[in-house]
CSV table of C-alpha atoms and ligand atoms in Angstrom, one decimal:
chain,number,residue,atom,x,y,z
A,1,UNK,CA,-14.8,-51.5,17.7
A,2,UNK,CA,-17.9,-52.3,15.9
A,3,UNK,CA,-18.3,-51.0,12.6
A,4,UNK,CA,-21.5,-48.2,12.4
A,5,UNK,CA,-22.2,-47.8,8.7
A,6,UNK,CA,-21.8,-43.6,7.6
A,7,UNK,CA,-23.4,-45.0,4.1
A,8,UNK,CA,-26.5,-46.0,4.2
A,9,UNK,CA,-27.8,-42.9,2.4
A,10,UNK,CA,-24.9,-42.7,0.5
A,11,UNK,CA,-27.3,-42.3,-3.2
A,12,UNK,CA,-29.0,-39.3,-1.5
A,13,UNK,CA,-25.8,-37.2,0.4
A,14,UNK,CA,-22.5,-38.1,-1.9
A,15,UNK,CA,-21.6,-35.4,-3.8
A,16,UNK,CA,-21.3,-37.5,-6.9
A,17,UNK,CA,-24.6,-37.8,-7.2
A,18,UNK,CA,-25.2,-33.5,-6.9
A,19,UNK,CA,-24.5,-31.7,-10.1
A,20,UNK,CA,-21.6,-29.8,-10.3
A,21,UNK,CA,-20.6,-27.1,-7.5
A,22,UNK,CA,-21.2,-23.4,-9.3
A,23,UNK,CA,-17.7,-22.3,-10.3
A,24,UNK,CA,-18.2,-18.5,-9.9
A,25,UNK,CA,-15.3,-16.2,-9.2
A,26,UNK,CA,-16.3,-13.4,-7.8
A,27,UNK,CA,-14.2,-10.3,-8.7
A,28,UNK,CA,-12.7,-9.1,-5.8
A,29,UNK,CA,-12.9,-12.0,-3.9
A,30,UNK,CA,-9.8,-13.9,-3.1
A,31,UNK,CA,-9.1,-17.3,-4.2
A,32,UNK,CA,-7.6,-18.9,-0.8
A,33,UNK,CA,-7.4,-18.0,2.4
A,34,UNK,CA,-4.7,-15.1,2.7
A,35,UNK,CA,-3.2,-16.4,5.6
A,36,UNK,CA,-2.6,-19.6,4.0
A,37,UNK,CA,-1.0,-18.5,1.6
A,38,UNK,CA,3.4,-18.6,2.2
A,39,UNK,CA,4.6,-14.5,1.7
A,40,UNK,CA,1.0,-13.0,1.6
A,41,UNK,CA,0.5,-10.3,3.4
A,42,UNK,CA,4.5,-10.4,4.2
A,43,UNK,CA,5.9,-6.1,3.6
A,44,UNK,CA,8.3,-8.2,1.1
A,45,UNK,CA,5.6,-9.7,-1.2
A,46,UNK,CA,3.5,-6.5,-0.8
A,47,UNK,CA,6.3,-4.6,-2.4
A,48,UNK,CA,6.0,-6.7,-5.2
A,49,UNK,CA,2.0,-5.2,-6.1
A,50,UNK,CA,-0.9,-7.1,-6.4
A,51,UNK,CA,-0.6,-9.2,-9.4
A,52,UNK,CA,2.4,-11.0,-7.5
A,53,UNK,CA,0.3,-11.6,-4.2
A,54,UNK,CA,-3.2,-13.3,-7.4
A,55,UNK,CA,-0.3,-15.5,-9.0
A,56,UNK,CA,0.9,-16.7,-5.3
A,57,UNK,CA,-2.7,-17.4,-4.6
A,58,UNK,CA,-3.3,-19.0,-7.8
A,59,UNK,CA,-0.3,-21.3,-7.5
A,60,UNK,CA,-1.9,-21.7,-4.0
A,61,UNK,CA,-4.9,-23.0,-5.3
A,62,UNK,CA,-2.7,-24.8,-8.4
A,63,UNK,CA,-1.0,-26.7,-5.7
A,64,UNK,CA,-4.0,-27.6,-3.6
A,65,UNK,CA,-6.0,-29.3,-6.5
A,66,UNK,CA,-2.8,-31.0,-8.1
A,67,UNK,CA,-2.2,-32.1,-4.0
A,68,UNK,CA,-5.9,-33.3,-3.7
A,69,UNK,CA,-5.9,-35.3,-7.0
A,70,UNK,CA,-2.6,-37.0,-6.4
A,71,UNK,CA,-3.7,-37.9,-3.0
A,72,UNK,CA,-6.7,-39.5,-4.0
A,73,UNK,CA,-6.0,-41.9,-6.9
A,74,UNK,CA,-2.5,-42.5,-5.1
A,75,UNK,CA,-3.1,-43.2,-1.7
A,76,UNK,CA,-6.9,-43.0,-0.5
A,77,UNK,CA,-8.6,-44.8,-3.6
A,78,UNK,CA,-5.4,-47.8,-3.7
A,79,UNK,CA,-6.0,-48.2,0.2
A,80,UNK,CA,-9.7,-48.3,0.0
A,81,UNK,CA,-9.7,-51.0,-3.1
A,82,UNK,CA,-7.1,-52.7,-0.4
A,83,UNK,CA,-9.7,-52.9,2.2
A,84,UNK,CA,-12.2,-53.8,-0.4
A,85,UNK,CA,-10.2,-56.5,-1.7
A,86,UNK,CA,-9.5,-58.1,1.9
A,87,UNK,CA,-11.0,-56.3,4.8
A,88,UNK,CA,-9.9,-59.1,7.4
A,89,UNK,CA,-6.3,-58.4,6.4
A,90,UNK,CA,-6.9,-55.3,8.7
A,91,UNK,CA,-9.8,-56.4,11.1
A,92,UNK,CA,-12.1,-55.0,9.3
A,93,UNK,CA,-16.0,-56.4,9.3
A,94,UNK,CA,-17.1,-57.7,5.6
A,95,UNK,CA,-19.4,-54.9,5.6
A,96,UNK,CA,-16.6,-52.0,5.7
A,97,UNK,CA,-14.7,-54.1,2.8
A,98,UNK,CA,-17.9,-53.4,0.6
A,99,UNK,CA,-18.6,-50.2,1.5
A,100,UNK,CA,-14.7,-49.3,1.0
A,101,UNK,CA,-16.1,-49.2,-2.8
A,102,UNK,CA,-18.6,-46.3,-2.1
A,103,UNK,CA,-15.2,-44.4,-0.7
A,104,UNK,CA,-13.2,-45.4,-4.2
A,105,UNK,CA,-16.1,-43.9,-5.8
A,106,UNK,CA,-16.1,-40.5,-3.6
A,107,UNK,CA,-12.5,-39.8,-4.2
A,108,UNK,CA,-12.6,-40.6,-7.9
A,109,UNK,CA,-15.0,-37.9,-8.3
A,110,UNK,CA,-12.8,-35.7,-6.1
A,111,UNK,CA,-10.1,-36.1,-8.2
A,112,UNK,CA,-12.4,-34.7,-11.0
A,113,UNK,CA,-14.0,-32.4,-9.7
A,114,UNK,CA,-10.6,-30.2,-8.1
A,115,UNK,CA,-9.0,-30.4,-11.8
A,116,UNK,CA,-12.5,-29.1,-13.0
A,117,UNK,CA,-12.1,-26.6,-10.4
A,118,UNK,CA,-8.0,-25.5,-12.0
A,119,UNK,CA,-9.9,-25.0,-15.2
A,120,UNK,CA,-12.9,-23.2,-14.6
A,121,UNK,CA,-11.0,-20.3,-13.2
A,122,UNK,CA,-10.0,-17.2,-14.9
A,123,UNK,CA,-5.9,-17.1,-15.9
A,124,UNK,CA,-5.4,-20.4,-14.9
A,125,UNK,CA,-4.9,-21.6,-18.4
A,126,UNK,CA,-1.9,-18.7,-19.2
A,127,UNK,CA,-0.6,-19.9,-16.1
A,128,UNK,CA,3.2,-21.3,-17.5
A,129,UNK,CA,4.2,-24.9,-16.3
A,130,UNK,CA,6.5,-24.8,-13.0
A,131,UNK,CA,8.8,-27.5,-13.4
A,132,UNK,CA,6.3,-30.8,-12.2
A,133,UNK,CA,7.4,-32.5,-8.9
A,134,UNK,CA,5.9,-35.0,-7.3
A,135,UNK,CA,4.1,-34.5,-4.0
A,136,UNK,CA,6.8,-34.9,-0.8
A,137,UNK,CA,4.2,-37.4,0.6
A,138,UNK,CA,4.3,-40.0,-2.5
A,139,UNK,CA,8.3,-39.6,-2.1
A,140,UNK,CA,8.4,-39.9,1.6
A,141,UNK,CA,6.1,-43.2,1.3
A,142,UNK,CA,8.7,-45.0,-0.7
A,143,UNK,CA,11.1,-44.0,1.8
A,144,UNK,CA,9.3,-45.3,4.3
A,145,UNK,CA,8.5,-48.5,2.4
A,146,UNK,CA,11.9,-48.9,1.5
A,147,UNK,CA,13.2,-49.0,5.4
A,148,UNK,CA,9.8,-51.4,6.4
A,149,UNK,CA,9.9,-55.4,5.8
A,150,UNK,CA,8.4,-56.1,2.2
A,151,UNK,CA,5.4,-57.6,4.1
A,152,UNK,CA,4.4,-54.2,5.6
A,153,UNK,CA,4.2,-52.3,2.6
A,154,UNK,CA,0.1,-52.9,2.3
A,155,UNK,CA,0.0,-51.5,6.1
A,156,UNK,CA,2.2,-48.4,5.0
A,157,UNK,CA,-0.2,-47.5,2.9
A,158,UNK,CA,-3.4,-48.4,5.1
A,159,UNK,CA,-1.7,-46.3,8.0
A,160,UNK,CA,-1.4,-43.4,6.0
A,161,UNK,CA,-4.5,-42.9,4.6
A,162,UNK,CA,-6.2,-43.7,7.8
A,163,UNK,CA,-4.5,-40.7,9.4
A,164,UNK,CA,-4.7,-38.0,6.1
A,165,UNK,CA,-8.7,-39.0,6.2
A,166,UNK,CA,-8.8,-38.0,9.7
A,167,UNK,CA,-6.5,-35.3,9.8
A,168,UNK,CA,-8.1,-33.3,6.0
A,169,UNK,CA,-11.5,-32.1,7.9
A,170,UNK,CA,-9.9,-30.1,10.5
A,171,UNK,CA,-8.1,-28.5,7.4
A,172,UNK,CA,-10.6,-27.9,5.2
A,173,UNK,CA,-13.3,-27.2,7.8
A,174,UNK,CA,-13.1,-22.9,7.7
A,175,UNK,CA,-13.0,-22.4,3.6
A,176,UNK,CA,-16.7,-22.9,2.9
A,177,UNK,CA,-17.9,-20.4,5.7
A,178,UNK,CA,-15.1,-17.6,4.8
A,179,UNK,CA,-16.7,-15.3,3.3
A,180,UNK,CA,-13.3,-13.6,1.5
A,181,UNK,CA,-13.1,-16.7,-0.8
A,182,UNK,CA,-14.6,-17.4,-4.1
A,183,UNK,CA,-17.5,-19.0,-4.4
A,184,UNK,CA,-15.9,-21.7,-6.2
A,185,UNK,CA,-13.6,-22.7,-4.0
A,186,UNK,CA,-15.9,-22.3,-1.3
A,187,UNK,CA,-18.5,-25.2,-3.0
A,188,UNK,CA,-15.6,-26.9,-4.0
A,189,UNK,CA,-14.7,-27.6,-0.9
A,190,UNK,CA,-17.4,-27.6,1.1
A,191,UNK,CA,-18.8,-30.5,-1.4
A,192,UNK,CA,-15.5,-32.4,-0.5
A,193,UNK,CA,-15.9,-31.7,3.4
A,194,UNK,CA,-19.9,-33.1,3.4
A,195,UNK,CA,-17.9,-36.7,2.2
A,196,UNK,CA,-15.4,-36.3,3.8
A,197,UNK,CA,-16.7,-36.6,7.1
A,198,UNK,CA,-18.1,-39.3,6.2
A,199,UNK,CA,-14.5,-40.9,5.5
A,200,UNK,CA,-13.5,-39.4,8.7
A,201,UNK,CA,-16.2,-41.8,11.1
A,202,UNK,CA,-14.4,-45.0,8.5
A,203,UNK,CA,-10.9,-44.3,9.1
A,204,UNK,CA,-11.4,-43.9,13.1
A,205,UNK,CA,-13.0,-47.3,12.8
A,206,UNK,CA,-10.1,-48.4,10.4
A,207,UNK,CA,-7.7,-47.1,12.7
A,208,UNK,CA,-9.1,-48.6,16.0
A,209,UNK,CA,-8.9,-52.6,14.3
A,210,UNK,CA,-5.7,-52.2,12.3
A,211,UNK,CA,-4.5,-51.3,15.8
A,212,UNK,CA,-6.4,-54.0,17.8
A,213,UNK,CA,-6.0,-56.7,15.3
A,214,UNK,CA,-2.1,-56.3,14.9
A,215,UNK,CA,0.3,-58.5,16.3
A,216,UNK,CA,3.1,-57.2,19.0
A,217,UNK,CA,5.6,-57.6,15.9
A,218,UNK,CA,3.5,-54.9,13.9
A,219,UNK,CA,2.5,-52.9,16.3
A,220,UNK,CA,6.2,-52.6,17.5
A,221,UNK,CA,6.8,-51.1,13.6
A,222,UNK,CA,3.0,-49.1,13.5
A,223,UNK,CA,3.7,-47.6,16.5
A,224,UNK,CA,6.7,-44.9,15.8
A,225,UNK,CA,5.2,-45.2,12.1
A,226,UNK,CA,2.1,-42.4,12.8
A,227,UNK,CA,3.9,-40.3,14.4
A,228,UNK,CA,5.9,-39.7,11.2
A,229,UNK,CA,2.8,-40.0,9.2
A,230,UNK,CA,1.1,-37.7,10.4
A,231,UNK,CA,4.7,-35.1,9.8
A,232,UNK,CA,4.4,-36.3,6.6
A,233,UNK,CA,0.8,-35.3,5.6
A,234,UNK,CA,1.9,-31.9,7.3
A,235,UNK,CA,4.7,-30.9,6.6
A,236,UNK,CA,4.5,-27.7,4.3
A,237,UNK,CA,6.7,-28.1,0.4
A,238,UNK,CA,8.8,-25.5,1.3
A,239,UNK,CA,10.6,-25.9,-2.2
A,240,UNK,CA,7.4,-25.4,-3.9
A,241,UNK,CA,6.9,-22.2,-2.3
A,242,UNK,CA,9.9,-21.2,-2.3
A,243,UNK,CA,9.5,-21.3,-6.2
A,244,UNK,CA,6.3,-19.4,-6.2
A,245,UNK,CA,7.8,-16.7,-4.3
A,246,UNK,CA,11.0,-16.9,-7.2
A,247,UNK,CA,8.4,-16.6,-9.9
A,248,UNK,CA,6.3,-13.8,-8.2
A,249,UNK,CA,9.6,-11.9,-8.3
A,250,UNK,CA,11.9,-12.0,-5.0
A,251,UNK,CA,15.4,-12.5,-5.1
A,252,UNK,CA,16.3,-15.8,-4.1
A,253,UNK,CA,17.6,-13.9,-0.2
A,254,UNK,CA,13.8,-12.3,0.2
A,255,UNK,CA,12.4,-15.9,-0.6
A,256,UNK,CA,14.6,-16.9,2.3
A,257,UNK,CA,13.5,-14.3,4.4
A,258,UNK,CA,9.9,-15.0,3.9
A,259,UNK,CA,10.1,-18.6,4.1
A,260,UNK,CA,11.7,-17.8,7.3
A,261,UNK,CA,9.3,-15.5,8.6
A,262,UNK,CA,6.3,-17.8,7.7
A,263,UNK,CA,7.4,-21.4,8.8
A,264,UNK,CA,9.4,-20.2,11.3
A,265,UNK,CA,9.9,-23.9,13.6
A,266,UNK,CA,7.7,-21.8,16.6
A,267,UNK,CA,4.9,-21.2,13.7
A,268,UNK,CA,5.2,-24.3,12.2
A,269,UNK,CA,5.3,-26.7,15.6
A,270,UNK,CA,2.3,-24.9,16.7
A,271,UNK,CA,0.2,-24.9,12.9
A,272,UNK,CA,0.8,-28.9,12.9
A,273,UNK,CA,-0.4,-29.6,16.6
A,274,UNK,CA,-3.5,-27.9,15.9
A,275,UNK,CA,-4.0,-29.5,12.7
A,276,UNK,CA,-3.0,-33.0,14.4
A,277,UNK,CA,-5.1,-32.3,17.5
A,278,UNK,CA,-7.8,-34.9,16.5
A,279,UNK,CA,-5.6,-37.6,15.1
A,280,UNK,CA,-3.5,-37.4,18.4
A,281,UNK,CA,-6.4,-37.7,20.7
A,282,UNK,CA,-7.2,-40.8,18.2
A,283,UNK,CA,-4.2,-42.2,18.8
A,284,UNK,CA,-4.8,-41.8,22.4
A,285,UNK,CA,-8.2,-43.6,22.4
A,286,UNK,CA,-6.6,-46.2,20.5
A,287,UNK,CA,-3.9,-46.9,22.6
A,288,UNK,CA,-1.3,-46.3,20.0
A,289,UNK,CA,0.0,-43.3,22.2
A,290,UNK,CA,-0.2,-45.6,25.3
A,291,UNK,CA,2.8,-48.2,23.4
A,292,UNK,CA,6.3,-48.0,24.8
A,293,UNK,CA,7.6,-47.6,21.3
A,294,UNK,CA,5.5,-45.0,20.5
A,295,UNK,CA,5.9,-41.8,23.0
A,296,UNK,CA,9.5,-41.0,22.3
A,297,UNK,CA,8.4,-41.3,18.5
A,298,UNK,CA,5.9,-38.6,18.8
A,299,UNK,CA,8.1,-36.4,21.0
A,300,UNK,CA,10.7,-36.7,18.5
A,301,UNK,CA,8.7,-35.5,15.3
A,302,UNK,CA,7.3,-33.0,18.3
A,303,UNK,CA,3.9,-33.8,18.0
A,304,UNK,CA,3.9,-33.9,21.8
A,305,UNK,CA,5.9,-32.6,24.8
B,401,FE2,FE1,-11.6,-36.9,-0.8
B,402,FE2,FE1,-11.8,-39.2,1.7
């Protein structure tokens, strides 16, 4: 696939040349998406009274930022300085390896601006500590890595990243139109999604020449590999929520019952094809989907019938 530049006006679009979004929080106005929110609008929560459903929303939003900065200087900014470093490693043109720089820069100034974001809104700062765990994807990476010959641990990381920067539009795309939603969140992320897609037209590219340029040996070990990617960028911390739902005041049985209720495996199965629609047909296009190893890999993290 030949690489089409998304940066040429890269000094006039990216965000981190805009000021700041405007932070407002309108009173009122929610601070996520209710839906999206585990035990919102569930007749348990609602018992609770308002100020539980605000803290659930603003451990939402707590998570979300804390999610998007990990994310960034962990996996997206270390795999782009990767493709800087050595674009032909992953058949990439010389041209993508420089521009992988402009990307570093991007999610740098995500990072920033989502704890910006934590900070600028009301309460936040009373907000006490939950115990800090680390993101489910960082610890199911080193799984992963630690399963994968040493050799493979800079595609690990490439694969990954390719598929979270083509799976987070799809994601984020509804916040910055809904009008329930803050307007802080709202510009937050609707800065991140004008980048972002962006990103999305690089990883597809990435994706396609990782693939193509791979030997039978490594496709053989890339091939199953998405398919639990793409589970792992999805799949929901249920132990984090289940701790927001603790603090907001359920018994630890009603926690059960609403994290029962809300990721219930039909609900869940059907969330993370949606969400994985365009990475599938990716993989499709690609030809990872058309590998013998790779079908019954995708069936079994039931990504596909
Ligand atoms: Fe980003
Ligand atoms: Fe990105």
């Amino acid at each position: 696939m030949e690489y089409q530049s998304r940066f040429e006006d890269w000094y006039t679009y990216s965000t981190v040349h805009k000021p700041l979004p405007d932070f407002t929080c309108e009173t009122g106005l929610v601070l996520f998406p209710p839906e999206l929110v585990p035990g919102v609008g569930h007749p348990l929560v609602d018992k609770l009274g308002d100020h539980a459903v605000h803290r659930l929303m603003m451990r939402k939003l707590e998570s979300y930022n804390a999610f998007t900065e990990k994310l960034e200087y962990k996996a997206v900014m270390a795999a782009s300085i990767k493709i800087a470093e050595d674009p032909q490693a992953f058949g990439l043109s010389e041209q993508a390896g420089r521009e992988a720089r402009l990307i570093v820069t991007d999610e740098s100034h995500h990072a920033y601006v989502a704890i910006e974001l934590i900070k600028r809104i009301p309460g936040f700062s009373e907000l006490p500590p939950l115990t800090p765990s680390q993101p489910p994807f960082l610890r199911g990476l080193e799984e992963l890595e630690r399963g994968l010959p040493t050799e493979f641990a800079d595609d690990l990381l490439i694969a990954f990243v390719a598929i979270s920067e083509t799976l987070i539009t799809s994601i984020l795309r509804g916040i910055p139109r809904d009008p329930r939603v803050v307007s802080a969140v709202r510009n937050t992320v609707r800065d991140h999604c004008i980048d972002e897609a962006r990103h999305h037209s690089y990883f597809v590219y990435v994706v396609h020449q990782h693939w193509a340029s791979s030997t039978p040996d490594r496709r053989e070990i890339l091939a199953p590999l998405y398919a639990k990617l793409i589970r792992l960028f999805l799949d929901p911390d249920v132990d984090l929520c289940r701790a927001w739902l603790l603090e907001a005041g359920l018994d630890p049985y009603d926690a059960e019952v609403v994290l029962r209720d809300y990721y219930s495996p039909e609900r869940l199965a059907a969330s993370i094809r949606a969400d994985s629609f365009p990475t599938l047909k990716l993989m499709e296009r690609v030809g990872v989907l058309g590998h013998p190893t790779a079908r019954r890999a995708f069936v079994e993290q039931k990504l596909i019938d």
